[in-house]
Tab-separated table of C-alpha atoms and ligand atoms in Angstrom:
chain	number	residue	atom	x	y	z
A	9	MET	CA	-0.282	0.013	0.000
A	10	ALA	CA	1.049	3.711	-0.644
A	11	LYS	CA	1.795	5.786	2.744
A	12	ALA	CA	-0.750	5.969	4.903
A	13	LEU	CA	-1.892	9.565	5.140
A	14	LYS	CA	-3.500	11.576	8.093
A	15	LEU	CA	-6.780	12.967	6.293
A	16	ALA	CA	-9.957	15.123	7.088
A	17	VAL	CA	-13.306	14.556	5.462
A	18	ILE	CA	-15.511	17.364	5.699
A	19	GLY	CA	-19.193	16.762	5.209
A	20	ARG	CA	-21.041	13.660	5.991
A	21	GLY	CA	-23.622	13.324	3.403
A	22	LEU	CA	-23.488	11.029	0.802
A	23	ILE	CA	-20.252	11.543	-0.730
A	24	GLY	CA	-18.396	12.486	2.388
A	25	SER	CA	-19.409	9.349	4.401
A	26	ALA	CA	-18.582	7.059	1.425
A	27	ALA	CA	-15.250	8.818	0.990
A	28	ALA	CA	-14.231	8.429	4.740
A	29	ARG	CA	-15.314	4.501	4.423
A	30	HIS	CA	-12.967	4.070	1.500
A	31	LEU	CA	-10.039	5.821	2.680
A	32	CYS	CA	-10.270	4.311	6.020
A	33	LYS	CA	-10.391	0.715	4.055
A	34	MET	CA	-7.086	1.894	1.952
A	35	GLY	CA	-5.496	2.139	5.358
A	36	HIS	CA	-5.296	5.860	6.091
A	37	ASP	CA	-5.917	7.971	9.260
A	38	VAL	CA	-9.246	9.429	8.627
A	39	ALA	CA	-11.166	12.225	10.807
A	40	LEU	CA	-14.801	12.526	9.564
A	41	ILE	CA	-16.157	16.019	10.239
A	42	GLY	CA	-19.762	16.831	9.781
A	43	PRO	CA	-22.968	17.130	11.737
A	44	THR	CA	-25.923	15.015	12.313
A	45	GLU	CA	-29.285	15.916	10.525
A	46	PRO	CA	-30.784	18.661	12.752
A	47	ALA	CA	-33.554	17.264	15.084
A	48	ASP	CA	-35.957	20.467	14.412
A	49	TYR	CA	-35.500	22.342	11.144
A	50	SER	CA	-37.519	25.229	12.219
A	51	ARG	CA	-35.210	26.037	14.900
A	52	HIS	CA	-32.085	25.022	13.111
A	53	SER	CA	-29.942	27.839	11.667
A	54	GLY	CA	-26.787	26.211	10.832
A	55	VAL	CA	-25.486	24.014	7.702
A	56	PHE	CA	-28.025	21.646	5.974
A	57	GLY	CA	-27.761	18.687	3.813
A	58	SER	CA	-29.638	17.372	0.688
A	59	HIS	CA	-30.102	13.801	2.270
A	60	TYR	CA	-32.500	14.370	4.717
A	61	ASP	CA	-35.171	12.071	3.486
A	62	GLU	CA	-36.055	8.686	2.630
A	63	GLY	CA	-36.077	8.179	-1.198
A	64	ARG	CA	-33.264	8.353	-3.880
A	65	ILE	CA	-33.848	6.241	-7.050
A	66	THR	CA	-31.101	4.306	-7.966
A	67	ARG	CA	-30.857	2.139	-11.207
A	68	VAL	CA	-28.150	0.898	-13.826
A	69	LEU	CA	-29.687	2.125	-17.233
A	70	ASP	CA	-28.467	5.388	-18.314
A	71	SER	CA	-27.552	6.846	-21.685
A	72	HIS	CA	-23.890	7.094	-21.137
A	73	PRO	CA	-21.664	3.896	-20.598
A	74	PHE	CA	-19.468	5.703	-17.688
A	75	TRP	CA	-22.612	6.283	-15.837
A	76	ARG	CA	-23.785	2.794	-16.387
A	77	ARG	CA	-20.519	1.572	-15.193
A	78	ALA	CA	-20.659	3.738	-12.070
A	79	ASN	CA	-24.291	2.858	-11.101
A	80	CYS	CA	-23.244	-0.950	-11.572
A	81	ALA	CA	-20.238	-0.515	-9.311
A	82	ALA	CA	-22.379	1.683	-6.609
A	83	ILE	CA	-25.188	-1.087	-6.682
A	84	SER	CA	-22.998	-4.034	-6.413
A	85	ARG	CA	-21.586	-2.406	-3.216
A	86	TYR	CA	-24.727	-2.065	-1.233
A	87	GLY	CA	-24.786	-5.584	0.290
A	88	GLU	CA	-21.131	-4.901	1.536
A	89	ILE	CA	-22.067	-1.646	2.910
A	90	THR	CA	-25.101	-3.233	4.829
A	91	ALA	CA	-22.826	-6.248	6.157
A	92	GLU	CA	-20.257	-3.832	7.363
A	93	SER	CA	-22.707	-1.519	9.302
A	94	GLY	CA	-25.692	-3.537	10.111
A	95	VAL	CA	-28.023	-1.056	8.471
A	96	ASP	CA	-30.242	-1.822	5.425
A	97	PHE	CA	-31.171	0.872	3.265
A	98	TYR	CA	-31.969	-0.397	-0.077
A	99	ARG	CA	-35.130	-1.826	-1.809
A	100	GLU	CA	-34.627	-3.717	-5.058
A	101	VAL	CA	-38.089	-3.012	-6.198
A	102	GLY	CA	-37.138	-2.030	-9.972
A	103	VAL	CA	-37.477	1.273	-11.749
A	104	LEU	CA	-40.251	2.263	-14.367
A	105	HIS	CA	-39.609	4.733	-16.969
A	106	VAL	CA	-42.623	5.785	-18.521
A	107	GLY	CA	-43.998	8.358	-21.004
A	108	PRO	CA	-45.610	9.045	-23.905
A	109	CYS	CA	-45.398	6.501	-26.738
A	110	ASP	CA	-44.232	9.001	-29.558
A	111	ASN	CA	-41.576	10.579	-27.054
A	112	SER	CA	-38.188	9.835	-28.112
A	113	ASP	CA	-36.761	9.974	-24.806
A	114	VAL	CA	-38.723	7.133	-24.018
A	115	ALA	CA	-37.824	5.153	-26.905
A	116	SER	CA	-34.265	5.613	-26.221
A	117	VAL	CA	-34.725	3.831	-23.060
A	118	GLY	CA	-35.749	0.718	-25.006
A	119	LYS	CA	-32.807	1.239	-27.291
A	120	VAL	CA	-30.093	1.619	-24.730
A	121	ALA	CA	-31.498	-1.242	-22.518
A	122	ALA	CA	-31.182	-3.464	-25.540
A	123	GLU	CA	-27.625	-2.227	-26.607
A	124	ALA	CA	-26.275	-2.294	-23.227
A	125	GLU	CA	-28.116	-6.066	-22.582
A	126	ILE	CA	-29.940	-4.689	-19.372
A	127	LEU	CA	-32.888	-6.457	-18.620
A	128	CYS	CA	-35.952	-4.127	-19.185
A	129	GLU	CA	-39.774	-4.988	-19.691
A	130	GLU	CA	-41.700	-3.289	-21.951
A	131	TYR	CA	-45.458	-2.486	-21.787
A	132	SER	CA	-47.785	-0.117	-23.312
A	133	ASP	CA	-51.559	1.405	-22.935
A	134	ALA	CA	-53.623	-1.683	-21.209
A	135	ALA	CA	-50.579	-4.028	-20.501
A	136	LEU	CA	-49.110	-1.192	-18.601
A	137	ALA	CA	-52.144	-0.789	-16.866
A	138	GLU	CA	-52.435	-4.125	-15.833
A	139	ARG	CA	-48.915	-4.620	-14.753
A	140	PHE	CA	-49.018	-1.179	-12.836
A	141	PRO	CA	-52.382	-0.844	-11.615
A	142	PHE	CA	-51.454	2.332	-9.785
A	143	LEU	CA	-50.923	4.463	-12.664
A	144	LYS	CA	-54.144	6.523	-13.363
A	145	SER	CA	-53.749	7.104	-17.176
A	146	THR	CA	-51.777	4.539	-19.369
A	147	THR	CA	-53.414	5.745	-22.778
A	148	GLY	CA	-50.693	6.266	-25.444
A	149	ALA	CA	-47.787	5.352	-22.958
A	150	ARG	CA	-45.449	3.066	-23.087
A	151	GLY	CA	-42.953	1.884	-20.173
A	152	TYR	CA	-39.780	0.109	-19.863
A	153	PHE	CA	-39.368	-1.534	-16.304
A	154	GLU	CA	-36.083	-2.349	-15.043
A	155	PRO	CA	-36.389	-5.159	-12.419
A	156	ARG	CA	-33.183	-5.875	-11.417
A	157	ASN	CA	-30.238	-3.811	-9.652
A	158	ALA	CA	-32.996	-0.828	-9.649
A	159	GLY	CA	-35.358	0.619	-6.892
A	160	TYR	CA	-34.706	3.278	-4.272
A	161	ILE	CA	-32.308	3.763	-1.203
A	162	SER	CA	-32.893	5.844	2.048
A	163	PRO	CA	-30.058	8.257	1.816
A	164	ARG	CA	-30.471	9.064	5.332
A	165	ARG	CA	-29.859	5.378	6.257
A	166	LEU	CA	-27.101	5.191	3.658
A	167	VAL	CA	-25.161	8.004	5.294
A	168	ARG	CA	-25.794	6.516	8.621
A	169	ALA	CA	-24.470	2.988	7.311
A	170	GLN	CA	-21.369	4.580	5.421
A	171	THR	CA	-20.419	6.515	8.798
A	172	ILE	CA	-20.730	3.300	10.928
A	173	ALA	CA	-18.629	1.472	8.620
A	174	ALA	CA	-16.004	3.787	8.423
A	175	GLN	CA	-15.737	4.198	11.843
A	176	ARG	CA	-15.566	0.410	12.466
A	177	ALA	CA	-12.737	0.739	9.959
A	178	GLY	CA	-11.022	3.148	12.121
A	179	SER	CA	-12.326	6.637	11.393
A	180	ARG	CA	-13.114	9.363	13.922
A	181	LEU	CA	-16.098	11.003	13.971
A	182	ILE	CA	-16.565	14.612	14.909
A	183	ASP	CA	-20.166	15.446	14.948
A	184	GLU	CA	-19.889	19.058	14.423
A	185	PRO	CA	-19.821	21.399	11.043
A	186	ALA	CA	-16.257	22.847	10.214
A	187	LEU	CA	-15.912	26.386	11.047
A	188	GLN	CA	-12.771	27.270	9.028
A	189	ILE	CA	-9.704	25.850	6.878
A	190	SER	CA	-6.231	27.183	7.220
A	191	GLU	CA	-3.112	25.967	5.519
A	192	SER	CA	-0.503	24.999	7.822
A	193	GLY	CA	3.364	24.238	7.199
A	194	SER	CA	2.586	20.551	6.830
A	195	GLY	CA	-1.201	20.647	5.561
A	196	VAL	CA	-4.191	22.043	6.708
A	197	LYS	CA	-5.812	22.948	10.191
A	198	ILE	CA	-9.924	22.290	10.367
A	199	ARG	CA	-11.558	24.345	13.312
A	200	THR	CA	-14.807	23.139	14.847
A	201	ARG	CA	-16.580	24.434	17.756
A	202	SER	CA	-14.769	22.086	20.226
A	203	THR	CA	-11.372	20.943	18.651
A	204	THR	CA	-8.908	21.642	16.190
A	205	VAL	CA	-8.275	18.610	13.618
A	206	GLU	CA	-4.694	18.628	11.881
A	207	ALA	CA	-4.325	16.718	8.881
A	208	GLU	CA	-1.912	16.468	5.537
A	209	ARG	CA	-5.001	16.471	3.286
A	210	VAL	CA	-8.495	17.436	3.439
A	211	LEU	CA	-11.418	16.669	1.083
A	212	VAL	CA	-14.228	18.964	1.237
A	213	ALA	CA	-17.478	17.302	0.559
A	214	ALA	CA	-19.964	19.957	2.236
A	215	GLY	CA	-22.388	20.087	-0.657
A	216	GLY	CA	-24.172	23.391	-1.370
A	217	HIS	CA	-21.925	24.574	1.549
A	218	THR	CA	-18.460	23.712	-0.005
A	219	PRO	CA	-17.938	27.274	-1.657
A	220	SER	CA	-18.698	29.308	1.626
A	221	LEU	CA	-16.365	26.846	3.183
A	222	LEU	CA	-13.638	27.189	0.975
A	223	GLY	CA	-14.083	31.231	0.827
A	224	GLN	CA	-14.398	30.545	-3.280
A	225	SER	CA	-16.572	29.534	-5.930
A	226	LEU	CA	-16.367	26.414	-7.793
A	227	GLY	CA	-17.897	27.875	-10.589
A	228	PHE	CA	-21.146	26.193	-10.164
A	229	LYS	CA	-24.402	28.224	-10.438
A	230	VAL	CA	-26.526	27.075	-8.021
A	231	TYR	CA	-30.320	27.489	-8.569
A	232	GLY	CA	-33.450	25.857	-8.252
A	233	ARG	CA	-34.526	23.176	-10.974
A	234	THR	CA	-37.669	21.401	-12.105
A	235	ARG	CA	-36.836	19.452	-15.217
A	236	ILE	CA	-38.274	20.462	-18.481
A	237	PRO	CA	-36.629	19.130	-21.665
A	238	THR	CA	-35.556	21.779	-24.002
A	239	SER	CA	-38.043	20.780	-26.658
A	240	CYS	CA	-40.828	21.412	-23.730
A	241	ARG	CA	-42.224	17.977	-24.588
A	242	PRO	CA	-43.111	15.891	-21.675
A	243	SER	CA	-40.320	14.009	-20.585
A	244	PRO	CA	-40.270	10.258	-19.334
A	245	ILE	CA	-41.050	9.854	-15.625
A	246	ARG	CA	-38.758	7.631	-13.701
A	247	THR	CA	-40.486	6.211	-10.602
A	248	ALA	CA	-39.116	3.525	-8.431
A	249	ARG	CA	-41.996	1.080	-7.877
A	250	ARG	CA	-42.735	0.091	-4.438
A	251	GLY	CA	-43.128	-3.720	-3.706
B	321	LIG	C1	-34.950	16.183	-3.817
B	321	LIG	C2	-33.796	15.457	-4.068
B	321	LIG	C3	-34.131	14.419	-4.849
B	321	LIG	C4	-32.896	13.857	-5.399
B	321	LIG	N1	-33.192	12.460	-5.992
B	321	LIG	C5	-32.192	11.902	-6.254
B	321	LIG	C6	-32.213	10.341	-6.844
B	321	LIG	O1	-33.555	9.887	-7.148
B	321	LIG	N2	-31.333	9.727	-7.427
B	321	LIG	C7	-29.924	10.495	-6.933
B	321	LIG	O2	-29.003	9.486	-7.436
B	321	LIG	N3	-29.859	11.580	-6.684
B	321	LIG	C8	-30.994	12.249	-6.211
B	321	LIG	N4	-30.550	13.449	-5.761
B	321	LIG	C9	-29.280	14.078	-5.583
B	321	LIG	C10	-28.417	13.632	-4.164
B	321	LIG	O3	-29.296	13.560	-3.118
B	321	LIG	C11	-27.316	14.279	-4.154
B	321	LIG	O4	-26.427	14.277	-5.282
B	321	LIG	C12	-26.405	14.060	-3.036
B	321	LIG	O5	-27.120	13.816	-1.765
B	321	LIG	C13	-25.258	14.725	-2.688
B	321	LIG	O6	-24.502	14.460	-1.694
B	321	LIG	P1	-23.496	15.274	-1.302
B	321	LIG	O7	-22.534	14.481	-0.221
B	321	LIG	O8	-22.356	16.028	-2.329
B	321	LIG	O9	-24.032	16.393	-0.367
B	321	LIG	P2	-24.958	16.216	0.895
B	321	LIG	O10	-25.985	15.140	0.829
B	321	LIG	O11	-26.126	18.090	0.299
B	321	LIG	O12	-24.111	16.357	2.213
B	321	LIG	C14	-23.192	17.574	2.376
B	321	LIG	C15	-23.008	17.160	3.892
B	321	LIG	O13	-22.191	18.198	4.004
B	321	LIG	C16	-22.368	18.717	5.489
B	321	LIG	N5	-21.945	20.093	5.454
B	321	LIG	C17	-22.360	21.473	5.179
B	321	LIG	N6	-21.407	22.100	5.573
B	321	LIG	C18	-20.531	21.741	6.670
B	321	LIG	C19	-19.736	22.165	7.025
B	321	LIG	N7	-19.295	23.550	7.292
B	321	LIG	N8	-18.783	21.505	7.948
B	321	LIG	C20	-18.982	19.932	8.111
B	321	LIG	N9	-20.149	19.349	7.083
B	321	LIG	C21	-20.783	20.179	6.420
B	321	LIG	C22	-23.799	18.552	5.477
B	321	LIG	O14	-24.509	18.657	6.771
B	321	LIG	C23	-24.292	17.480	4.967
B	321	LIG	O15	-24.285	16.304	5.445
B	321	LIG	C24	-31.475	14.247	-5.315
B	321	LIG	C25	-31.531	15.258	-4.649
B	321	LIG	C26	-32.612	16.079	-4.000
B	321	LIG	C27	-32.538	17.500	-3.071
């Protein structure tokens, strides 16, 4: 193994908690710095995360080969993370891609699935209604159902699982926000309310709070988004089917 490093990971969301687990398992000395979800949002005035809920769609199918590989790699590790933490967070209930029959995005789902050899069941109109009786209107609709390696995760529970697994692999948890990062001769100093962490390197994974913590813009524009395709046609809806 390469030389073990003293590392800090700031941010205990989906990215930071996973990074801490991997870095510990690689033999590094890791401090994971980030607060638990606030108990009362209305009284909370500090940092926030985008994983404080129970549903994230997960699936292999994607038009881009890189994301298909990344999705496969991530999903194949769910069992390992549950075994390492004792926390269950994934439901393999499948994912339904559905939209109007004449929509090219919908047709492309079937094409990608066939090319990438991903098992997908195709349904339209009455067959779609029969297979998924909870859909209100299926006239003129087509759906592709991806039954394996697809469903939903609880992001809240996944963060808990990754944190426990990271701690079991040796990570130190500091359950507070980082207030300041400063460079020192040999690395960085990270100040929290109750302590100062010294590390050779730091990974900042504080989601939307990352630029303010670093004191510089990362060049991303932050904005609210409702997904509307440029052509303004209805886009296929991806929904994880509850079992
Ligand atoms: C409503 C919604 C639906 C989504 N649906 C999907 C989906 O279906 N499938 C999918 O794959 N993705 C989905 N996403 C995207 C996915 O949730 C995000 O990409 C992911 O949560 C980002 O993870 P992150 O770790 O970068 O950031 P976050 O989850 O935001 O975590 C950042 C963490 O940093 C912490 N932090 C902030 N400031 C500091 C500080 N100063 N010091 C220490 N810690 C700090 C926060 O407390 C938080 O815990 C959705 C997102 C939202 C909001």
